[in-house]
Amino acid sequence: MAARGARGFGQYSGAARALERVGDRWALLIVRDLLVGPRRYGDLKAGLPRIPTNILSDRLRELQETGVIRRVPTVRGGYELTELGRGLEPVVVALERWGWSVPGEPAEGDLVSSDALAMALRAAFRSDAAAGMPSTEYVLHVGGVSVAAVVVHGTLDVVPIGPGALPQPRRAEPEPAFEAWVELALAPVEFRDLLVGALDLASVSLLAGDAETLVRFTRTFRIDPVVPPTDAATASDAAAASLA
């Protein structure tokens, strides 16, 4: 599992070794999608429409060579994460949380995939807050894709649903009986604002369920936003640093 010497950083450190394996453009997004479940080449390409086919092939080959992913023997053209690759989940979740916390509008042509939506909900999930709440299913339609987020006793299970949803592994536990259920439709920027607590809940398009369950969603799924410093605060910090 030696790193590619010609493209190494010339440093013997954990961060450098990790980036030599998964730091190339697109690599962590491929890992993100495979964290949701095994995917075929075409599934990965559909979820990452801007990746050139030759780059996708290169990244898949490189991730196999470094032991992060492997072929799925039972699925032709399929890939899944190895145990080593699944160890990247906390890294990807932390990046998701950090990325959603930073203010920003979607660029023209940006899309939300069902796998990206699933990982965003994992990043925002507050298991401590959910532990004392009734079993609830949250169905979200965001930017043309849909997922169902099932919260039971402080645990989360997110699966893509609707037309084009990919098959998911069967749950080890039987389907729970939900005490509450809510279904909502959001634009991508509304989804981000909902996660960071910046959306007026009265404006949310509720397709089913009630306002109380929507409020429960905001307590169960939450990302603390980063507030950009004002010019005055930046100048004050710079002045203080110069006097230190």
PDB file of C-alpha atoms in Angstrom:
ATOM      1  CA  MET A   1       0.000   0.000   0.000  1.00  0.00           C
ATOM      2  CA  ALA A   2       2.884   2.332  -0.719  1.00  0.00           C
ATOM      3  CA  ALA A   3       1.969   5.879  -1.737  1.00  0.00           C
ATOM      4  CA  ARG A   4       2.820   7.162  -5.196  1.00  0.00           C
ATOM      5  CA  GLY A   5       6.282   8.547  -4.602  1.00  0.00           C
ATOM      6  CA  ALA A   6       6.311  10.871  -7.601  1.00  0.00           C
ATOM      7  CA  ARG A   7       3.220  12.647  -6.297  1.00  0.00           C
ATOM      8  CA  GLY A   8       4.053  12.538  -2.616  1.00  0.00           C
ATOM      9  CA  PHE A   9       4.476  15.566  -0.379  1.00  0.00           C
ATOM     10  CA  GLY A  10       7.944  14.617   0.806  1.00  0.00           C
ATOM     11  CA  GLN A  11       6.720  14.417   4.393  1.00  0.00           C
ATOM     12  CA  TYR A  12       6.389  11.438   6.688  1.00  0.00           C
ATOM     13  CA  SER A  13       3.253  12.452   8.574  1.00  0.00           C
ATOM     14  CA  GLY A  14      -0.262  11.161   9.028  1.00  0.00           C
ATOM     15  CA  ALA A  15      -1.928  14.036   7.191  1.00  0.00           C
ATOM     16  CA  ALA A  16       0.491  13.816   4.267  1.00  0.00           C
ATOM     17  CA  ARG A  17       0.074  10.050   3.951  1.00  0.00           C
ATOM     18  CA  ALA A  18      -3.711  10.380   4.066  1.00  0.00           C
ATOM     19  CA  LEU A  19      -3.745  13.089   1.414  1.00  0.00           C
ATOM     20  CA  GLU A  20      -1.479  11.013  -0.810  1.00  0.00           C
ATOM     21  CA  ARG A  21      -4.215   8.395  -0.791  1.00  0.00           C
ATOM     22  CA  VAL A  22      -7.468  10.368  -0.835  1.00  0.00           C
ATOM     23  CA  GLY A  23      -6.427  13.984  -1.422  1.00  0.00           C
ATOM     24  CA  ASP A  24      -6.825  14.088  -5.199  1.00  0.00           C
ATOM     25  CA  ARG A  25      -9.790  15.968  -6.673  1.00  0.00           C
ATOM     26  CA  TRP A  26     -13.017  13.926  -6.533  1.00  0.00           C
ATOM     27  CA  ALA A  27     -11.570  11.147  -4.354  1.00  0.00           C
ATOM     28  CA  LEU A  28     -13.370  12.045  -1.130  1.00  0.00           C
ATOM     29  CA  LEU A  29     -16.637  12.640  -2.975  1.00  0.00           C
ATOM     30  CA  ILE A  30     -16.404   9.097  -4.323  1.00  0.00           C
ATOM     31  CA  VAL A  31     -15.775   7.888  -0.763  1.00  0.00           C
ATOM     32  CA  ARG A  32     -18.744   9.966   0.451  1.00  0.00           C
ATOM     33  CA  ASP A  33     -21.119   8.309  -2.004  1.00  0.00           C
ATOM     34  CA  LEU A  34     -19.802   4.832  -1.185  1.00  0.00           C
ATOM     35  CA  LEU A  35     -20.404   5.492   2.508  1.00  0.00           C
ATOM     36  CA  VAL A  36     -24.115   5.427   1.674  1.00  0.00           C
ATOM     37  CA  GLY A  37     -23.780   2.009  -0.006  1.00  0.00           C
ATOM     38  CA  PRO A  38     -22.113   0.054  -2.825  1.00  0.00           C
ATOM     39  CA  ARG A  39     -22.324   1.775  -6.221  1.00  0.00           C
ATOM     40  CA  ARG A  40     -21.733   0.839  -9.829  1.00  0.00           C
ATOM     41  CA  TYR A  41     -19.511   2.951 -12.048  1.00  0.00           C
ATOM     42  CA  GLY A  42     -22.609   4.443 -13.705  1.00  0.00           C
ATOM     43  CA  ASP A  43     -24.169   5.269 -10.327  1.00  0.00           C
ATOM     44  CA  LEU A  44     -21.050   7.157  -9.276  1.00  0.00           C
ATOM     45  CA  LYS A  45     -20.937   9.017 -12.585  1.00  0.00           C
ATOM     46  CA  ALA A  46     -24.606   9.994 -12.258  1.00  0.00           C
ATOM     47  CA  GLY A  47     -24.033  11.328  -8.740  1.00  0.00           C
ATOM     48  CA  LEU A  48     -20.923  13.268  -9.850  1.00  0.00           C
ATOM     49  CA  PRO A  49     -21.979  14.461 -13.320  1.00  0.00           C
ATOM     50  CA  ARG A  50     -19.063  16.873 -13.785  1.00  0.00           C
ATOM     51  CA  ILE A  51     -16.327  14.299 -13.285  1.00  0.00           C
ATOM     52  CA  PRO A  52     -14.754  13.263 -16.620  1.00  0.00           C
ATOM     53  CA  THR A  53     -15.050   9.540 -17.265  1.00  0.00           C
ATOM     54  CA  ASN A  54     -11.275   9.081 -17.485  1.00  0.00           C
ATOM     55  CA  ILE A  55     -10.770  10.828 -14.134  1.00  0.00           C
ATOM     56  CA  LEU A  56     -13.442   8.677 -12.496  1.00  0.00           C
ATOM     57  CA  SER A  57     -11.715   5.553 -13.814  1.00  0.00           C
ATOM     58  CA  ASP A  58      -8.348   6.830 -12.555  1.00  0.00           C
ATOM     59  CA  ARG A  59      -9.690   7.650  -9.091  1.00  0.00           C
ATOM     60  CA  LEU A  60     -11.391   4.268  -8.756  1.00  0.00           C
ATOM     61  CA  ARG A  61      -8.185   2.499  -9.764  1.00  0.00           C
ATOM     62  CA  GLU A  62      -6.096   4.585  -7.351  1.00  0.00           C
ATOM     63  CA  LEU A  63      -8.505   4.043  -4.464  1.00  0.00           C
ATOM     64  CA  GLN A  64      -8.380   0.309  -5.126  1.00  0.00           C
ATOM     65  CA  GLU A  65      -4.570   0.346  -5.198  1.00  0.00           C
ATOM     66  CA  THR A  66      -4.423   2.090  -1.811  1.00  0.00           C
ATOM     67  CA  GLY A  67      -6.934  -0.327  -0.272  1.00  0.00           C
ATOM     68  CA  VAL A  68      -9.729   2.209   0.246  1.00  0.00           C
ATOM     69  CA  ILE A  69     -12.270   0.522  -2.059  1.00  0.00           C
ATOM     70  CA  ARG A  70     -12.725  -2.861  -3.694  1.00  0.00           C
ATOM     71  CA  ARG A  71     -14.875  -4.454  -6.352  1.00  0.00           C
ATOM     72  CA  VAL A  72     -18.193  -5.964  -5.273  1.00  0.00           C
ATOM     73  CA  PRO A  73     -18.038  -9.608  -6.367  1.00  0.00           C
ATOM     74  CA  THR A  74     -21.824  -9.963  -6.590  1.00  0.00           C
ATOM     75  CA  VAL A  75     -22.458  -6.746  -8.536  1.00  0.00           C
ATOM     76  CA  ARG A  76     -21.006  -6.343 -12.007  1.00  0.00           C
ATOM     77  CA  GLY A  77     -19.132  -3.069 -12.193  1.00  0.00           C
ATOM     78  CA  GLY A  78     -19.802  -2.378  -8.518  1.00  0.00           C
ATOM     79  CA  TYR A  79     -17.551  -0.853  -5.865  1.00  0.00           C
ATOM     80  CA  GLU A  80     -17.678  -0.713  -2.093  1.00  0.00           C
ATOM     81  CA  LEU A  81     -15.510   0.606   0.713  1.00  0.00           C
ATOM     82  CA  THR A  82     -13.086  -1.664   2.517  1.00  0.00           C
ATOM     83  CA  GLU A  83     -12.733  -1.551   6.299  1.00  0.00           C
ATOM     84  CA  LEU A  84      -9.905   0.933   5.743  1.00  0.00           C
ATOM     85  CA  GLY A  85     -12.164   3.056   3.558  1.00  0.00           C
ATOM     86  CA  ARG A  86     -15.033   2.994   6.049  1.00  0.00           C
ATOM     87  CA  GLY A  87     -12.608   4.460   8.553  1.00  0.00           C
ATOM     88  CA  LEU A  88     -12.884   7.699   6.581  1.00  0.00           C
ATOM     89  CA  GLU A  89     -16.515   8.194   7.630  1.00  0.00           C
ATOM     90  CA  PRO A  90     -15.716  10.523  10.570  1.00  0.00           C
ATOM     91  CA  VAL A  91     -13.495  12.571   8.239  1.00  0.00           C
ATOM     92  CA  VAL A  92     -16.184  12.908   5.575  1.00  0.00           C
ATOM     93  CA  VAL A  93     -18.880  13.682   8.149  1.00  0.00           C
ATOM     94  CA  ALA A  94     -16.669  16.376   9.704  1.00  0.00           C
ATOM     95  CA  LEU A  95     -16.030  17.903   6.270  1.00  0.00           C
ATOM     96  CA  GLU A  96     -19.770  17.852   5.545  1.00  0.00           C
ATOM     97  CA  ARG A  97     -20.493  19.593   8.844  1.00  0.00           C
ATOM     98  CA  TRP A  98     -17.762  22.189   8.279  1.00  0.00           C
ATOM     99  CA  GLY A  99     -18.828  22.835   4.692  1.00  0.00           C
ATOM    100  CA  TRP A 100     -22.505  23.349   5.529  1.00  0.00           C
ATOM    101  CA  SER A 101     -21.565  25.662   8.393  1.00  0.00           C
ATOM    102  CA  VAL A 102     -19.895  28.152   6.031  1.00  0.00           C
ATOM    103  CA  PRO A 103     -22.256  30.677   4.394  1.00  0.00           C
ATOM    104  CA  GLY A 104     -22.612  30.394   0.636  1.00  0.00           C
ATOM    105  CA  GLU A 105     -25.150  30.167  -2.166  1.00  0.00           C
ATOM    106  CA  PRO A 106     -25.229  27.285  -4.666  1.00  0.00           C
ATOM    107  CA  ALA A 107     -23.532  28.119  -7.950  1.00  0.00           C
ATOM    108  CA  GLU A 108     -25.380  27.859 -11.243  1.00  0.00           C
ATOM    109  CA  GLY A 109     -25.723  24.214 -12.195  1.00  0.00           C
ATOM    110  CA  ASP A 110     -24.934  22.887  -8.705  1.00  0.00           C
ATOM    111  CA  LEU A 111     -27.079  19.899  -7.812  1.00  0.00           C
ATOM    112  CA  VAL A 112     -27.876  17.870  -4.712  1.00  0.00           C
ATOM    113  CA  SER A 113     -27.584  14.102  -5.085  1.00  0.00           C
ATOM    114  CA  SER A 114     -29.407  11.652  -2.839  1.00  0.00           C
ATOM    115  CA  ASP A 115     -26.075  10.366  -1.500  1.00  0.00           C
ATOM    116  CA  ALA A 116     -24.919  13.909  -0.687  1.00  0.00           C
ATOM    117  CA  LEU A 117     -28.248  14.604   1.023  1.00  0.00           C
ATOM    118  CA  ALA A 118     -27.942  11.434   3.090  1.00  0.00           C
ATOM    119  CA  MET A 119     -24.440  12.354   4.260  1.00  0.00           C
ATOM    120  CA  ALA A 120     -25.514  15.917   5.083  1.00  0.00           C
ATOM    121  CA  LEU A 121     -28.187  14.530   7.391  1.00  0.00           C
ATOM    122  CA  ARG A 122     -25.643  12.215   9.029  1.00  0.00           C
ATOM    123  CA  ALA A 123     -23.410  15.217   9.626  1.00  0.00           C
ATOM    124  CA  ALA A 124     -26.228  17.259  11.153  1.00  0.00           C
ATOM    125  CA  PHE A 125     -27.672  14.471  13.301  1.00  0.00           C
ATOM    126  CA  ARG A 126     -27.722  15.125  17.071  1.00  0.00           C
ATOM    127  CA  SER A 127     -28.054  11.692  18.659  1.00  0.00           C
ATOM    128  CA  ASP A 128     -28.205  13.154  22.173  1.00  0.00           C
ATOM    129  CA  ALA A 129     -31.168  15.343  21.254  1.00  0.00           C
ATOM    130  CA  ALA A 130     -32.912  12.486  19.434  1.00  0.00           C
ATOM    131  CA  ALA A 131     -32.495   9.975  22.263  1.00  0.00           C
ATOM    132  CA  GLY A 132     -35.511  11.186  24.230  1.00  0.00           C
ATOM    133  CA  MET A 133     -37.786  11.839  21.268  1.00  0.00           C
ATOM    134  CA  PRO A 134     -40.484   9.600  19.763  1.00  0.00           C
ATOM    135  CA  SER A 135     -39.590   7.345  16.808  1.00  0.00           C
ATOM    136  CA  THR A 136     -39.969   9.570  13.758  1.00  0.00           C
ATOM    137  CA  GLU A 137     -39.613   9.342  10.000  1.00  0.00           C
ATOM    138  CA  TYR A 138     -38.598  12.492   8.125  1.00  0.00           C
ATOM    139  CA  VAL A 139     -39.124  12.457   4.354  1.00  0.00           C
ATOM    140  CA  LEU A 140     -37.240  15.200   2.520  1.00  0.00           C
ATOM    141  CA  HIS A 141     -37.489  16.249  -1.119  1.00  0.00           C
ATOM    142  CA  VAL A 142     -34.566  18.538  -1.965  1.00  0.00           C
ATOM    143  CA  GLY A 143     -33.635  19.726  -5.444  1.00  0.00           C
ATOM    144  CA  GLY A 144     -35.215  16.783  -7.249  1.00  0.00           C
ATOM    145  CA  VAL A 145     -34.015  13.967  -4.973  1.00  0.00           C
ATOM    146  CA  SER A 146     -35.677  12.376  -1.962  1.00  0.00           C
ATOM    147  CA  VAL A 147     -34.563  10.557   1.169  1.00  0.00           C
ATOM    148  CA  ALA A 148     -36.241   9.077   4.211  1.00  0.00           C
ATOM    149  CA  ALA A 149     -34.479   9.667   7.526  1.00  0.00           C
ATOM    150  CA  VAL A 150     -35.588   7.259  10.244  1.00  0.00           C
ATOM    151  CA  VAL A 151     -34.773   8.234  13.831  1.00  0.00           C
ATOM    152  CA  VAL A 152     -35.334   5.603  16.527  1.00  0.00           C
ATOM    153  CA  HIS A 153     -33.935   5.779  20.082  1.00  0.00           C
ATOM    154  CA  GLY A 154     -31.135   8.148  19.165  1.00  0.00           C
ATOM    155  CA  THR A 155     -30.064   6.267  16.028  1.00  0.00           C
ATOM    156  CA  LEU A 156     -30.321   7.402  12.416  1.00  0.00           C
ATOM    157  CA  ASP A 157     -30.906   5.479   9.201  1.00  0.00           C
ATOM    158  CA  VAL A 158     -31.102   7.415   5.918  1.00  0.00           C
ATOM    159  CA  VAL A 159     -32.134   5.814   2.622  1.00  0.00           C
ATOM    160  CA  PRO A 160     -32.796   7.310  -0.831  1.00  0.00           C
ATOM    161  CA  ILE A 161     -36.378   6.885  -1.985  1.00  0.00           C
ATOM    162  CA  GLY A 162     -38.475   7.625  -5.065  1.00  0.00           C
ATOM    163  CA  PRO A 163     -37.789   7.097  -8.768  1.00  0.00           C
ATOM    164  CA  GLY A 164     -34.169   6.246  -9.496  1.00  0.00           C
ATOM    165  CA  ALA A 165     -33.333   5.439  -5.856  1.00  0.00           C
ATOM    166  CA  LEU A 166     -30.641   2.788  -5.609  1.00  0.00           C
ATOM    167  CA  PRO A 167     -31.204  -0.424  -3.632  1.00  0.00           C
ATOM    168  CA  GLN A 168     -29.928  -0.273  -0.070  1.00  0.00           C
ATOM    169  CA  PRO A 169     -28.817  -3.020   2.329  1.00  0.00           C
ATOM    170  CA  ARG A 170     -31.650  -4.456   4.373  1.00  0.00           C
ATOM    171  CA  ARG A 171     -31.901  -3.168   7.918  1.00  0.00           C
ATOM    172  CA  ALA A 172     -30.795  -5.633  10.573  1.00  0.00           C
ATOM    173  CA  GLU A 173     -33.718  -4.560  12.730  1.00  0.00           C
ATOM    174  CA  PRO A 174     -37.388  -4.891  11.730  1.00  0.00           C
ATOM    175  CA  GLU A 175     -39.127  -1.788  10.435  1.00  0.00           C
ATOM    176  CA  PRO A 176     -40.023   0.376  13.448  1.00  0.00           C
ATOM    177  CA  ALA A 177     -43.493   1.677  14.189  1.00  0.00           C
ATOM    178  CA  PHE A 178     -43.272   5.447  13.869  1.00  0.00           C
ATOM    179  CA  GLU A 179     -44.952   7.659  16.403  1.00  0.00           C
ATOM    180  CA  ALA A 180     -44.587  10.717  14.169  1.00  0.00           C
ATOM    181  CA  TRP A 181     -43.968  11.455  10.521  1.00  0.00           C
ATOM    182  CA  VAL A 182     -43.359  14.571   8.464  1.00  0.00           C
ATOM    183  CA  GLU A 183     -42.728  15.168   4.754  1.00  0.00           C
ATOM    184  CA  LEU A 184     -41.337  18.406   3.395  1.00  0.00           C
ATOM    185  CA  ALA A 185     -40.100  19.903   0.124  1.00  0.00           C
ATOM    186  CA  LEU A 186     -37.159  22.302   0.088  1.00  0.00           C
ATOM    187  CA  ALA A 187     -34.950  24.110  -2.371  1.00  0.00           C
ATOM    188  CA  PRO A 188     -31.241  23.345  -1.787  1.00  0.00           C
ATOM    189  CA  VAL A 189     -30.572  26.716  -0.158  1.00  0.00           C
ATOM    190  CA  GLU A 190     -33.639  26.253   2.066  1.00  0.00           C
ATOM    191  CA  PHE A 191     -32.257  22.890   3.165  1.00  0.00           C
ATOM    192  CA  ARG A 192     -28.988  24.538   4.184  1.00  0.00           C
ATOM    193  CA  ASP A 193     -30.836  27.307   6.038  1.00  0.00           C
ATOM    194  CA  LEU A 194     -32.991  24.730   7.823  1.00  0.00           C
ATOM    195  CA  LEU A 195     -29.911  22.872   9.072  1.00  0.00           C
ATOM    196  CA  VAL A 196     -28.262  26.025  10.445  1.00  0.00           C
ATOM    197  CA  GLY A 197     -31.436  27.456  11.962  1.00  0.00           C
ATOM    198  CA  ALA A 198     -31.763  30.368   9.536  1.00  0.00           C
ATOM    199  CA  LEU A 199     -35.050  29.360   7.865  1.00  0.00           C
ATOM    200  CA  ASP A 200     -38.450  30.690   8.890  1.00  0.00           C
ATOM    201  CA  LEU A 201     -40.322  27.459   9.642  1.00  0.00           C
ATOM    202  CA  ALA A 202     -43.606  29.078   8.635  1.00  0.00           C
ATOM    203  CA  SER A 203     -42.289  29.210   5.062  1.00  0.00           C
ATOM    204  CA  VAL A 204     -41.517  25.480   4.825  1.00  0.00           C
ATOM    205  CA  SER A 205     -43.648  23.509   2.377  1.00  0.00           C
ATOM    206  CA  LEU A 206     -45.126  20.745   4.531  1.00  0.00           C
ATOM    207  CA  LEU A 207     -46.536  17.929   2.406  1.00  0.00           C
ATOM    208  CA  ALA A 208     -47.556  15.856   5.417  1.00  0.00           C
ATOM    209  CA  GLY A 209     -47.198  16.024   9.172  1.00  0.00           C
ATOM    210  CA  ASP A 210     -47.405  19.005  11.481  1.00  0.00           C
ATOM    211  CA  ALA A 211     -45.398  21.972  12.681  1.00  0.00           C
ATOM    212  CA  GLU A 212     -44.496  20.252  15.966  1.00  0.00           C
ATOM    213  CA  THR A 213     -42.700  17.451  14.109  1.00  0.00           C
ATOM    214  CA  LEU A 214     -40.932  20.017  11.925  1.00  0.00           C
ATOM    215  CA  VAL A 215     -39.619  21.718  15.065  1.00  0.00           C
ATOM    216  CA  ARG A 216     -38.436  18.297  16.244  1.00  0.00           C
ATOM    217  CA  PHE A 217     -36.466  17.989  13.005  1.00  0.00           C
ATOM    218  CA  THR A 218     -34.616  21.228  13.742  1.00  0.00           C
ATOM    219  CA  ARG A 219     -33.637  19.903  17.171  1.00  0.00           C
ATOM    220  CA  THR A 220     -32.591  16.522  15.792  1.00  0.00           C
ATOM    221  CA  PHE A 221     -30.643  17.838  12.792  1.00  0.00           C
ATOM    222  CA  ARG A 222     -28.555  20.909  13.444  1.00  0.00           C
ATOM    223  CA  ILE A 223     -25.275  22.404  12.253  1.00  0.00           C
ATOM    224  CA  ASP A 224     -23.944  25.461  14.040  1.00  0.00           C
ATOM    225  CA  PRO A 225     -23.221  28.145  11.440  1.00  0.00           C
ATOM    226  CA  VAL A 226     -19.949  30.023  11.210  1.00  0.00           C
ATOM    227  CA  VAL A 227     -20.475  33.768  11.473  1.00  0.00           C
ATOM    228  CA  PRO A 228     -18.001  35.662   9.254  1.00  0.00           C
ATOM    229  CA  PRO A 229     -16.087  38.361  11.175  1.00  0.00           C
ATOM    230  CA  THR A 230     -17.043  41.941  10.451  1.00  0.00           C
ATOM    231  CA  ASP A 231     -14.467  44.373   9.052  1.00  0.00           C
ATOM    232  CA  ALA A 232     -14.364  46.143  12.410  1.00  0.00           C
ATOM    233  CA  ALA A 233     -13.746  42.922  14.300  1.00  0.00           C
ATOM    234  CA  THR A 234     -11.038  41.887  11.842  1.00  0.00           C
ATOM    235  CA  ALA A 235      -9.293  45.244  12.213  1.00  0.00           C
ATOM    236  CA  SER A 236      -9.544  45.027  15.998  1.00  0.00           C
ATOM    237  CA  ASP A 237      -8.040  41.519  16.024  1.00  0.00           C
ATOM    238  CA  ALA A 238      -5.211  42.644  13.728  1.00  0.00           C
ATOM    239  CA  ALA A 239      -4.454  45.626  15.968  1.00  0.00           C
ATOM    240  CA  ALA A 240      -4.417  43.427  19.065  1.00  0.00           C
ATOM    241  CA  ALA A 241      -2.061  40.977  17.361  1.00  0.00           C
ATOM    242  CA  SER A 242       0.333  43.752  16.396  1.00  0.00           C
ATOM    243  CA  LEU A 243       0.538  44.862  20.042  1.00  0.00           C
ATOM    244  CA  ALA A 244       1.116  41.347  21.375  1.00  0.00           C
TER     245      ALA A 244
END
